Coordinates of C-alpha atoms in Angstrom, one line a residue:
F182 CA -0.2 0.0 0.0
S183 CA 2.9 2.5 -0.5
G184 CA 1.5 5.8 -1.9
I185 CA 5.2 7.1 -2.6
P186 CA 7.4 5.0 -4.8
S187 CA 11.3 4.5 -3.7
P188 CA 13.8 6.4 -5.0
F189 CA 15.9 3.6 -6.5
S190 CA 12.6 3.2 -8.7
P191 CA 14.6 2.8 -12.4
R192 CA 11.5 4.3 -13.9
I193 CA 10.9 7.4 -11.7
P194 CA 13.6 9.9 -11.0
W195 CA 14.8 11.1 -7.9
N196 CA 13.7 14.8 -8.1
S197 CA 10.2 13.8 -9.7
P198 CA 7.3 15.0 -7.2
P199 CA 5.4 12.2 -5.5
S200 CA 2.4 11.0 -7.4
P201 CA -0.9 11.0 -5.9
H202 CA -2.0 8.0 -3.5
P203 CA -4.7 5.9 -5.1
F204 CA -6.6 6.2 -1.9
P205 CA -6.1 9.7 -0.7
G206 CA -6.2 9.9 3.3
V207 CA -5.8 6.3 3.7
F208 CA -2.3 5.5 4.3
S209 CA -1.0 9.1 4.4
L210 CA 1.2 8.6 7.4
Q211 CA 2.7 5.3 6.2
D212 CA 6.5 5.5 7.4
I213 CA 8.7 5.8 4.5
R214 CA 12.0 5.7 5.8
N215 CA 13.2 2.5 4.3
T216 CA 14.8 3.4 1.0
V217 CA 15.8 -0.5 -0.1
G218 CA 13.4 -0.3 -3.0
N219 CA 10.8 -3.1 -4.5
I220 CA 13.0 -5.8 -3.3
P221 CA 11.8 -9.3 -1.2
M222 CA 12.3 -8.4 2.5
E223 CA 13.1 -12.1 3.1
W224 CA 16.5 -11.0 1.8
Y225 CA 17.3 -9.3 5.4
Q226 CA 15.8 -11.9 7.2
D227 CA 19.4 -13.1 8.7
F228 CA 20.4 -9.3 9.6
P229 CA 20.1 -7.0 12.1
H230 CA 18.9 -4.0 10.1
V231 CA 15.6 -4.3 7.4
G232 CA 17.1 -1.7 5.4
Y233 CA 18.7 2.2 4.9
D234 CA 16.9 5.5 5.3
L235 CA 17.6 8.4 2.8
D236 CA 21.2 9.2 4.6
G237 CA 22.4 5.9 4.3
K238 CA 22.0 4.6 7.5
K239 CA 20.9 1.2 8.7
I240 CA 17.3 1.0 10.0
Y241 CA 17.4 -1.8 12.7
K242 CA 15.0 -4.2 13.6
P243 CA 13.1 -3.3 16.9
L244 CA 13.6 -6.0 20.0
R245 CA 11.6 -8.7 19.7
S246 CA 11.8 -10.0 24.0
K247 CA 8.5 -11.7 24.2
D248 CA 8.1 -15.2 24.1
E249 CA 4.6 -16.9 23.4
L250 CA 3.4 -16.5 26.9
D251 CA 4.1 -12.7 26.7
L252 CA 2.2 -12.7 23.4
F253 CA -0.8 -14.5 24.8
L254 CA -1.1 -12.0 27.8
E255 CA -0.8 -9.0 25.5
K256 CA -3.2 -10.5 23.3
M257 CA -5.7 -11.0 26.3
E258 CA -5.1 -7.7 27.7
N259 CA -4.9 -5.4 24.7
P260 CA -8.0 -4.3 22.9
E261 CA -6.4 -2.8 20.0
Y262 CA -4.5 -6.5 19.6
W263 CA -6.7 -7.7 17.0
R264 CA -6.0 -4.5 14.8
T265 CA -2.5 -4.2 15.3
V266 CA 0.2 -5.3 12.1
Q267 CA 3.9 -5.2 11.7
D268 CA 5.4 -3.1 8.9
P269 CA 7.4 -5.5 6.8
Q270 CA 9.6 -2.4 5.8
T271 CA 11.0 -1.1 9.5
G272 CA 9.4 -3.7 11.5
A273 CA 7.4 -1.6 13.8
E274 CA 3.9 -2.6 15.0
L275 CA 1.0 -0.2 13.4
C276 CA -2.4 0.2 14.4
L277 CA -5.0 0.0 11.5
S278 CA -7.8 3.2 11.4
E279 CA -11.1 2.5 10.6
E280 CA -10.5 3.7 7.0
Q281 CA -8.0 1.2 6.6
L282 CA -10.0 -1.7 8.3
E283 CA -13.0 -0.7 6.1
L284 CA -10.4 -0.9 3.0
V285 CA -9.3 -4.6 4.4
Q286 CA -12.5 -5.8 4.5
R287 CA -13.6 -4.5 1.2
L288 CA -10.5 -6.6 -0.3
Q289 CA -11.5 -9.4 1.5
R290 CA -14.9 -9.5 0.1
G291 CA -13.7 -9.4 -3.4
H292 CA -14.6 -5.6 -4.1
F293 CA -12.4 -2.7 -5.3
G294 CA -10.4 -0.7 -3.0
D295 CA -11.5 2.3 -4.2
V296 CA -15.5 3.3 -3.2
N297 CA -15.7 5.8 -6.1
F298 CA -14.6 3.2 -8.7
D299 CA -17.5 2.2 -11.2
P300 CA -16.7 -1.4 -12.5
Y301 CA -19.5 -1.3 -14.9
E302 CA -18.7 2.0 -17.0
P303 CA -18.3 1.9 -20.8
S304 CA -14.9 0.6 -21.9
V305 CA -13.0 2.6 -24.2
D306 CA -10.6 0.7 -26.8
F307 CA -7.0 1.9 -27.0
F308 CA -6.8 0.0 -30.3
T309 CA -9.4 -0.4 -32.7
H310 CA -10.9 -3.6 -33.2
E311 CA -10.9 -3.3 -37.1
V312 CA -7.9 -5.3 -38.7
R313 CA -5.1 -3.0 -40.6
I314 CA -2.3 -3.9 -42.8
H315 CA 0.2 -2.0 -41.3
P316 CA 1.4 -2.9 -37.6
V317 CA 1.7 -0.3 -34.8
T318 CA 5.5 -0.5 -35.1
N319 CA 7.8 -2.1 -37.7
R320 CA 10.9 -2.1 -35.9
P321 CA 13.1 -5.2 -37.0
A322 CA 14.2 -7.6 -34.3
D323 CA 17.6 -7.2 -32.7
K324 CA 20.3 -9.5 -33.4
R325 CA 21.1 -10.4 -29.8
S326 CA 17.4 -11.5 -29.3
F327 CA 18.1 -14.6 -31.6
I328 CA 21.7 -14.9 -30.9
P329 CA 23.0 -16.7 -27.7
S330 CA 25.2 -14.2 -25.6
L331 CA 28.8 -14.8 -25.3
V332 CA 29.4 -13.1 -22.0
E333 CA 26.6 -15.2 -20.2
K334 CA 27.7 -18.5 -21.5
E335 CA 31.4 -17.5 -19.9
K336 CA 29.3 -16.9 -16.6
V337 CA 27.9 -20.1 -16.7
S338 CA 30.9 -21.8 -17.8
K339 CA 32.9 -20.5 -14.9
L340 CA 30.2 -21.3 -12.5
V341 CA 29.6 -24.8 -13.7
H342 CA 33.7 -24.9 -13.2
A343 CA 33.5 -23.9 -9.7
I344 CA 30.7 -26.1 -8.7
K345 CA 32.7 -29.3 -10.2
M346 CA 35.8 -28.0 -8.1
G347 CA 33.9 -27.8 -4.9
W348 CA 34.2 -23.8 -4.3
I349 CA 30.6 -23.3 -4.5
Q350 CA 28.4 -25.3 -2.3
P351 CA 25.0 -25.7 -2.7
R352 CA 22.7 -23.9 0.3
K353 CA 21.8 -26.4 3.2
P354 CA 18.2 -26.2 3.7
R355 CA 17.3 -24.6 7.0
E356 CA 15.9 -26.7 10.0
S357 CA 12.5 -25.5 10.5
T358 CA 12.3 -24.6 14.5
P359 CA 9.1 -25.6 16.0
T360 CA 7.2 -22.8 17.9
F361 CA 6.6 -24.9 20.9
Y362 CA 9.2 -27.7 22.4
D363 CA 9.3 -30.1 24.8
L364 CA 11.4 -28.7 27.6
W365 CA 12.5 -32.5 28.7
A366 CA 13.1 -33.8 25.2
R367 CA 17.1 -34.1 25.7
E368 CA 16.8 -35.0 29.2
E369 CA 18.6 -38.6 30.1
P370 CA 16.1 -41.4 31.2
D371 CA 17.9 -41.8 34.6
A372 CA 18.2 -37.8 35.3
V373 CA 15.8 -36.3 37.7
L374 CA 13.8 -34.3 35.2
G375 CA 13.9 -37.5 33.1
R376 CA 11.8 -39.6 35.4
H377 CA 9.1 -37.0 35.5
K378 CA 7.7 -38.9 32.3
M379 CA 7.2 -42.1 34.6
H380 CA 5.1 -39.8 36.8
V381 CA 2.2 -42.1 38.0
P382 CA -0.6 -39.9 39.6
A383 CA -1.0 -40.7 43.6
P384 CA -4.5 -42.8 44.0
K385 CA -7.1 -40.4 45.2
M386 CA -8.9 -41.0 48.7
P387 CA -12.4 -42.8 48.3
L388 CA -15.6 -40.1 48.8
P389 CA -17.5 -40.5 51.7
G390 CA -20.5 -42.6 52.1
H391 CA -23.6 -42.2 53.7
A392 CA -22.0 -43.6 57.1
E393 CA -20.1 -40.4 57.5
S394 CA -22.9 -38.1 57.0
Y395 CA -23.9 -35.8 60.0
N396 CA -27.6 -37.3 59.7
P397 CA -26.7 -41.0 58.5
P398 CA -30.0 -43.3 57.7
P399 CA -30.7 -45.6 60.5
E400 CA -29.5 -48.6 59.0
F401 CA -25.8 -47.1 59.3
L402 CA -26.2 -46.4 63.0
L403 CA -24.9 -49.0 65.4
S404 CA -26.5 -50.5 68.0
P405 CA -24.9 -50.6 71.8
E406 CA -23.9 -54.1 71.5
E407 CA -22.4 -53.4 68.1
E408 CA -20.7 -49.9 69.5
L409 CA -19.4 -52.4 72.2
A410 CA -18.1 -55.1 69.9
W411 CA -16.6 -52.2 67.7
Q412 CA -14.4 -50.6 70.9
Q413 CA -13.1 -54.2 71.5
Q414 CA -11.8 -54.9 68.2
E415 CA -8.3 -53.8 67.0
P416 CA -8.2 -50.7 64.9
S417 CA -6.5 -52.9 61.9
E418 CA -9.8 -55.1 62.1
R419 CA -12.2 -52.6 62.2
R420 CA -14.5 -52.4 59.1
L421 CA -15.1 -48.5 59.7
A422 CA -12.5 -46.4 61.3
F423 CA -14.9 -44.4 63.4
L424 CA -18.6 -44.4 64.9
P425 CA -21.2 -43.1 62.9
R426 CA -23.2 -40.1 64.6
R427 CA -26.1 -38.4 64.2
F428 CA -26.7 -34.5 64.6
P429 CA -29.7 -32.3 64.2
S430 CA -27.5 -30.1 62.0
L431 CA -24.2 -29.0 60.7
R432 CA -23.9 -26.3 63.1
A433 CA -23.9 -29.2 66.0
V434 CA -20.8 -31.2 64.1
P435 CA -17.7 -31.0 66.5
A436 CA -14.1 -31.4 65.2
Y437 CA -13.1 -34.4 64.0
P438 CA -10.8 -35.8 66.4
R439 CA -8.8 -37.9 64.3
F440 CA -8.3 -35.2 61.4
I441 CA -4.5 -34.4 62.0
H442 CA -3.8 -38.4 62.2
E443 CA -5.3 -39.0 59.0
R444 CA -3.8 -36.3 57.1
F445 CA -0.5 -37.6 58.7
E446 CA -0.9 -41.2 57.3
R447 CA -2.3 -39.6 53.9
C448 CA 1.4 -37.8 53.7
L449 CA 3.0 -40.9 54.4
D450 CA 1.1 -43.3 51.8
L451 CA 2.2 -40.5 49.2
Y452 CA 5.6 -40.0 49.5
L453 CA 6.4 -43.5 51.1
C454 CA 4.8 -45.6 48.6
P455 CA 6.4 -46.9 45.7
R456 CA 4.8 -46.2 42.2
Q457 CA 6.1 -47.4 39.0
R458 CA 5.3 -47.9 35.7
K459 CA 5.4 -51.1 34.3
M460 CA 6.5 -51.0 30.7
R461 CA 4.3 -53.4 28.6
V462 CA 5.8 -55.5 26.2
N463 CA 3.8 -56.3 23.0
V464 CA 4.5 -59.9 22.1
D465 CA 2.4 -62.1 19.9
P466 CA 1.0 -65.0 21.7
E467 CA 1.6 -67.3 18.7
D468 CA 5.3 -66.6 19.0
L469 CA 5.5 -68.0 22.7
I470 CA 4.3 -71.2 21.5
P471 CA 7.1 -73.7 20.6
K472 CA 7.4 -74.5 16.8
L473 CA 7.0 -78.4 17.1
P474 CA 7.2 -80.8 14.0
R475 CA 3.7 -82.4 12.7
P476 CA 2.8 -85.7 14.2
R477 CA 2.5 -87.3 11.0
D478 CA 6.5 -86.7 10.4
L479 CA 7.4 -88.7 13.5
Q480 CA 5.9 -91.7 12.3
P481 CA 5.3 -94.5 13.2
F482 CA 3.7 -94.9 16.2
P483 CA 0.3 -96.7 17.8
T484 CA -2.8 -94.8 16.6
T485 CA -5.5 -98.0 16.3
Q486 CA -6.8 -100.3 18.5
A487 CA -6.0 -103.7 17.1
L488 CA -6.7 -106.5 19.7
I489 CA -9.3 -106.7 22.9
Y490 CA -8.5 -109.6 25.7
R491 CA -11.6 -110.1 28.1
G492 CA -9.8 -113.3 30.1
H493 CA -10.0 -111.5 33.3
S494 CA -12.7 -110.8 35.9
S495 CA -11.5 -107.9 37.6
L496 CA -8.9 -105.3 37.6
V497 CA -5.7 -106.5 35.6
R498 CA -3.1 -104.9 37.8
T499 CA -0.1 -105.5 35.4
I500 CA 1.3 -107.0 32.2
S501 CA 4.7 -107.8 30.9
V502 CA 5.8 -108.5 27.5
S503 CA 8.6 -110.9 26.5
P504 CA 11.9 -109.6 25.0
S505 CA 11.1 -111.3 21.6
G506 CA 7.6 -109.9 21.5
Q507 CA 5.9 -113.5 21.3
W508 CA 4.4 -113.4 24.7
L509 CA 2.5 -111.6 27.1
V510 CA 1.8 -111.9 30.9
S511 CA -1.2 -109.9 32.8
A512 CA -2.0 -110.2 36.5
G513 CA -5.3 -109.2 38.3
D514 CA -6.9 -108.6 41.6
A515 CA -9.2 -111.6 41.4
G516 CA -6.0 -114.0 41.9
D517 CA -6.0 -114.9 38.2
M518 CA -2.8 -114.9 36.0
A519 CA -3.0 -115.0 32.2
R520 CA -0.4 -115.5 29.5
Q521 CA -1.0 -114.7 26.0
G522 CA 1.3 -116.1 23.6
R523 CA 2.4 -116.4 20.0
L524 CA 1.6 -112.6 18.7
Q525 CA 2.8 -113.6 15.1
G526 CA 0.7 -110.5 14.2
V527 CA -2.3 -108.2 14.6
G528 CA -5.2 -110.6 14.8
G529 CA -2.8 -113.3 14.4
E530 CA -3.3 -117.1 15.7
G531 CA -2.2 -117.8 19.4
R532 CA -2.8 -119.7 22.7
D533 CA -4.2 -118.4 26.0
F534 CA -3.0 -120.3 28.9
G535 CA -4.7 -119.8 32.5
I536 CA -2.4 -120.1 35.7
S537 CA -3.7 -120.0 39.0
P538 CA -0.6 -119.7 41.4
G539 CA -2.8 -120.3 44.5
S540 CA -2.3 -117.2 46.1
Q541 CA -3.6 -113.6 45.3
S542 CA -1.1 -111.5 43.3
Q543 CA -1.3 -107.5 43.2
S544 CA 2.4 -107.2 42.1
H545 CA 3.9 -106.0 39.1
L546 CA 5.0 -108.9 37.0
H547 CA 8.0 -108.8 34.5
C548 CA 9.0 -111.6 32.0
H549 CA 12.6 -113.0 32.4
P550 CA 15.1 -111.2 30.1
E551 CA 15.7 -114.2 27.9
E552 CA 12.9 -115.1 25.6
L553 CA 10.6 -117.7 26.8
Q554 CA 10.9 -120.8 25.0
G555 CA 8.4 -123.7 25.0
D556 CA 5.5 -124.6 27.2
S557 CA 7.4 -125.3 30.2
E558 CA 5.4 -123.7 33.4
D559 CA 8.7 -124.3 35.5
Q560 CA 10.7 -122.3 33.5
D561 CA 7.9 -119.6 32.7
L562 CA 7.3 -119.3 36.6
A563 CA 10.8 -119.6 38.0
C564 CA 10.3 -116.5 39.9
I565 CA 7.3 -117.9 42.2
P566 CA 9.8 -119.7 44.5
F567 CA 11.5 -116.3 45.5
L568 CA 8.4 -114.5 45.8
S569 CA 7.6 -116.7 48.9
L570 CA 10.1 -114.7 50.5
C571 CA 7.8 -112.1 50.9
R572 CA 4.6 -113.6 51.2
S573 CA 4.3 -111.7 54.8
Q574 CA 3.6 -108.4 53.0
P575 CA 1.9 -107.7 49.5
V576 CA 4.6 -107.2 46.6
T577 CA 3.7 -104.2 44.6
Q578 CA 6.4 -104.4 41.9
V579 CA 9.0 -106.9 40.4
T580 CA 11.7 -105.4 38.0
W581 CA 14.6 -107.4 36.1
H582 CA 18.0 -106.2 35.5
G583 CA 19.0 -106.3 31.7
K584 CA 21.5 -109.2 32.1
G585 CA 18.6 -111.4 33.6
D586 CA 20.3 -112.8 36.4
Y587 CA 19.4 -109.9 39.3
W588 CA 15.6 -108.7 39.8
A589 CA 14.8 -106.5 42.6
S590 CA 11.0 -106.4 44.5
V591 CA 9.3 -104.1 46.0
V592 CA 7.0 -104.7 49.3
R593 CA 4.4 -102.6 50.9
N594 CA 6.1 -102.5 54.4
P595 CA 6.3 -98.8 55.3
G596 CA 9.0 -98.4 58.1
G597 CA 10.7 -101.6 57.6
R598 CA 12.0 -103.7 54.6
Q599 CA 10.8 -102.6 51.3
V600 CA 13.2 -103.5 48.7
L601 CA 14.8 -107.0 48.0
I602 CA 17.4 -107.9 45.5
H603 CA 17.4 -111.3 44.4
Q604 CA 19.9 -113.4 42.5
S605 CA 18.7 -116.0 40.2
S606 CA 21.8 -118.2 39.9
R607 CA 22.6 -118.2 43.5
R608 CA 19.6 -118.0 45.0
W609 CA 19.9 -115.5 47.5
S610 CA 18.3 -112.2 48.5
Q611 CA 19.9 -109.1 50.3
D612 CA 18.2 -105.8 51.8
P613 CA 20.3 -103.0 50.1
F614 CA 19.4 -100.3 52.2
R615 CA 20.3 -100.2 56.0
R616 CA 17.8 -97.2 56.8
S617 CA 14.5 -97.2 54.6
P618 CA 14.8 -94.0 52.3
G619 CA 10.9 -93.1 53.0
M620 CA 7.8 -94.7 51.1
I621 CA 9.2 -96.6 48.4
Q622 CA 7.1 -96.4 45.3
C623 CA 8.8 -98.0 42.6
V624 CA 12.4 -99.2 41.8
R625 CA 14.4 -99.7 38.2
F626 CA 17.9 -100.7 37.3
H627 CA 20.1 -98.6 35.0
P628 CA 20.1 -100.3 31.5
L629 CA 23.8 -99.7 31.2
R630 CA 25.6 -98.8 34.5
P631 CA 25.5 -100.3 37.9
Y632 CA 23.1 -97.8 38.9
F633 CA 19.9 -98.6 41.0
L634 CA 17.1 -96.2 41.1
V635 CA 14.4 -96.0 43.9
A636 CA 11.2 -93.6 43.8
S637 CA 10.3 -92.6 46.8
Q638 CA 6.9 -89.9 47.5
R639 CA 8.5 -86.7 46.0
S640 CA 12.2 -87.7 44.9
V641 CA 14.1 -90.1 43.1
R642 CA 17.6 -91.3 44.6
I643 CA 20.0 -93.1 42.2
Y644 CA 22.6 -95.6 44.1
N645 CA 26.2 -96.7 42.8
L646 CA 25.7 -100.6 43.3
L647 CA 29.7 -100.8 42.9
R648 CA 30.8 -98.4 45.1
Q649 CA 27.6 -98.4 47.6
E650 CA 26.8 -94.8 47.8
L651 CA 24.2 -92.4 46.6
T652 CA 25.2 -90.6 43.4
K653 CA 22.3 -88.1 42.7
K654 CA 18.9 -87.4 44.2
L655 CA 16.3 -86.2 41.8
Q656 CA 13.5 -83.4 42.7
S657 CA 10.4 -84.5 41.2
N658 CA 8.2 -80.9 42.0
C659 CA 5.1 -83.7 42.3
Q660 CA 3.0 -84.6 45.1
W661 CA 3.1 -88.5 44.9
I662 CA 5.2 -90.0 42.8
S663 CA 3.6 -93.2 41.1
S664 CA 5.6 -94.6 38.4
M665 CA 8.9 -94.6 37.0
A666 CA 10.8 -95.7 33.7
V667 CA 14.5 -95.1 32.4
H668 CA 15.4 -94.4 28.8
P669 CA 17.3 -97.5 26.9
G670 CA 20.0 -94.7 26.6
G671 CA 20.3 -94.1 30.5
D672 CA 20.6 -90.3 30.3
N673 CA 17.2 -89.6 30.6
V674 CA 14.5 -90.6 33.5
I675 CA 10.3 -90.0 33.5
C676 CA 8.0 -90.1 36.4
G677 CA 4.6 -90.1 36.9
S678 CA 2.6 -89.3 39.7
Y679 CA -0.7 -89.2 41.2
D680 CA -1.4 -85.1 40.7
S681 CA -1.3 -86.0 37.1
K682 CA 2.0 -84.7 36.0
L683 CA 4.5 -86.3 33.9
A684 CA 8.2 -85.4 34.7
W685 CA 11.2 -86.0 32.2
F686 CA 14.6 -85.7 33.6
D687 CA 17.8 -85.3 31.8
L688 CA 20.7 -86.7 34.5
D689 CA 23.2 -84.6 32.4
L690 CA 21.5 -81.5 32.8
S691 CA 20.1 -80.9 36.3
T692 CA 18.3 -82.5 39.0
R693 CA 15.0 -80.9 38.4
P694 CA 12.6 -81.8 35.9
Y695 CA 13.6 -80.7 32.3
R696 CA 10.1 -80.7 31.3
L697 CA 7.0 -81.1 33.3
L698 CA 4.0 -82.3 31.4
R699 CA 0.5 -82.1 32.5
H700 CA -1.4 -84.0 29.7
H701 CA -3.6 -86.2 31.5
G702 CA -6.9 -85.2 34.0
R703 CA -6.4 -87.7 36.6
A704 CA -3.9 -89.5 38.3
V705 CA -0.7 -91.2 36.2
R706 CA -0.4 -94.6 37.1
S707 CA 2.2 -96.1 34.4
V708 CA 5.0 -94.9 32.4
A709 CA 7.1 -96.5 29.7
F710 CA 10.0 -96.0 27.0
H711 CA 10.3 -97.8 23.9
R712 CA 13.4 -99.9 23.5
R713 CA 14.0 -99.1 19.8
Y714 CA 11.6 -96.2 18.7
P715 CA 11.6 -92.8 20.3
L716 CA 8.7 -93.1 21.9
F717 CA 7.5 -93.2 25.4
A718 CA 3.9 -93.4 26.8
S719 CA 1.5 -92.7 29.9
A720 CA -1.4 -94.3 31.4
S721 CA -4.0 -92.5 33.3
D722 CA -7.3 -93.1 35.3
D723 CA -9.1 -90.9 32.7
G724 CA -9.3 -93.9 30.7
S725 CA -6.5 -92.9 28.2
V726 CA -3.1 -93.7 26.9
I727 CA -0.9 -91.0 25.5
V728 CA 2.1 -91.8 23.1
C729 CA 4.7 -89.2 23.0
H730 CA 7.5 -88.5 20.8
G731 CA 10.9 -88.3 22.7
M732 CA 14.0 -87.9 20.5
V733 CA 17.3 -87.9 22.4
Y734 CA 20.2 -86.5 20.7
N735 CA 23.8 -87.7 21.0
D736 CA 24.8 -83.6 20.8
L737 CA 25.1 -82.9 24.6
L738 CA 24.4 -79.0 23.6
Q739 CA 21.0 -80.0 22.1
N740 CA 17.9 -80.5 24.6
A741 CA 15.7 -83.6 24.0
L742 CA 12.5 -83.1 21.8
L743 CA 9.3 -83.8 23.0
V744 CA 6.3 -83.9 21.1
P745 CA 2.7 -85.3 21.9
L746 CA 1.6 -87.5 19.1
K747 CA -1.8 -89.6 20.2
V748 CA -4.2 -90.0 22.8
L749 CA -5.5 -93.8 22.2
K750 CA -8.8 -94.1 24.1
G751 CA -10.7 -97.4 24.6
H752 CA -10.8 -98.4 28.4
A753 CA -13.9 -97.6 30.5
P754 CA -13.0 -96.4 33.8
T755 CA -14.1 -98.4 36.8
L756 CA -14.0 -98.0 40.6
D757 CA -12.6 -94.4 39.7
L758 CA -9.8 -96.5 38.1
G759 CA -8.7 -96.2 34.3
V760 CA -5.5 -97.7 32.4
L761 CA -3.5 -99.2 35.4
D762 CA -0.4 -100.6 33.1
V763 CA 1.1 -99.9 30.0
A764 CA 3.7 -101.7 27.8
F765 CA 5.5 -101.3 24.5
H766 CA 6.0 -104.0 22.0
P767 CA 10.2 -104.6 22.2
Q768 CA 10.4 -104.4 18.1
Q769 CA 7.3 -103.1 17.0
P770 CA 5.8 -99.4 17.5
W771 CA 3.1 -101.0 19.4
I772 CA 1.8 -100.5 22.6
F773 CA -0.3 -102.8 25.6
S774 CA -2.4 -101.4 28.2
S775 CA -4.4 -103.0 31.2
G776 CA -7.2 -100.9 32.7
A777 CA -9.9 -101.2 35.5
D778 CA -12.5 -102.9 33.1
G779 CA -10.5 -106.1 32.9
T780 CA -9.1 -105.9 29.7
V781 CA -5.7 -106.1 27.8
R782 CA -5.8 -103.8 24.8
L783 CA -3.1 -103.9 22.0
Y784 CA -2.7 -100.5 19.7
T785 CA -0.4 -100.8 16.2

């Protein structure tokens, strides 16, 4: 809106009189000290001055010491703030008059600035609309209009050479400084100010209820007996820290005697109670599930029920398979023992032999490691004379050593003799313990080393038979161990418990379970390993047998791979008992099971 042209304008001489303002009386008081001419004022943005006056002296910018808060306060307090603008020529603040505001409003509405201007007056053509044969001017074009300038070419070549040599660097873009910034953005997280980001507000006190009113309802008032009981209680046991009272008005309410005490406790809670914000880690639940191979890639393993034997009339406590896999012995609670023989295949021909030993048998019977041959009952039942040593107490388990000469039996005799080790060739027995290690549940011989494993109620002890000393004690983390099995490699042990757990121990890793499996819903009665295949199974009172893949690697740095494969069902729970014993076929990936329903089943 400058009404007087700059003296540096190339079109108007310095000594020419000022041209009249197009809008007289509107901007007649404008400051014209700055004589820089019609140039962009952004050129003076990095300098302390904004131009020069008529004498050639610098016009300095006014000092800007106001921050955002001062500007906000000025905006709120100054009634003329809305009509105050900044002069780009001098940087000074100007207050617009009523005429200037009216001009601005007309321009904002899209009207002409001059009120007297008529946009609809008839137009006058400066040139005729008729086509003439002679142009307005017939001056020939200059030669420099179509020939490149040699001077400009030389300047451009010098600039290109300077850029290539690195003498001229391009201007870096200026970083835009935000108007508002965070005061603690660059603070260290351990600094005092940095900890304010993790500030957790203190919990507010609960609002008063009806019992704290000066006129509470009758149901909130205590009877004399309740007041006596309240006074006899400890302060920490009282449901209310005060006695509800009724007053006729607020004027009659006395001062609260525990006011200072409660304020003091509130202050203690505020600065003594630690409050810390816990960082939540966003983890996909699918990533926490271990990547296990598919069961179809771990075949073979038993999947289908192929044979059922119903020769027993009561519970079938235990079963045992001969090393050749041709014979199977089972014993029940009714005092009967059955031998199923010649298992040539699934559903193949075979003969059943019924044997009555004359005394009730509730023990775990295991076949001799040497293969049973022929039909001689004297050879098949060579263990019966030895069992007469323990007939005074019920025998709960019998297990053979891998070489076939030694075998051990467990007797239910708490506090007395519970374990006996027998030698068949010499026909003698001995008690390996001077003092009972507790209530023994089951025992096992180590398949490769002279170790003897004894499972008590909560732990498994491993003894060295040559040195006659305790080698290791395994903590099962179970309430009551029910069964135990040793891996054919000898470095891993599994234990089943009555609290429906199966513990896998790695003897080279730790005395604690490497993995604790909770696949069954009720008590685990029996566990077993396969001799050839990486399989192990567990039988439970829920009527199911779970077959799992248990691969043990020769590399000590690689842990065992445990994968559940198949849940085998078929036994009907009877008398709150399900599957009582389970045994693998020594050659094939088959499994036998006996249950409380009086059946023996084969799964292939």
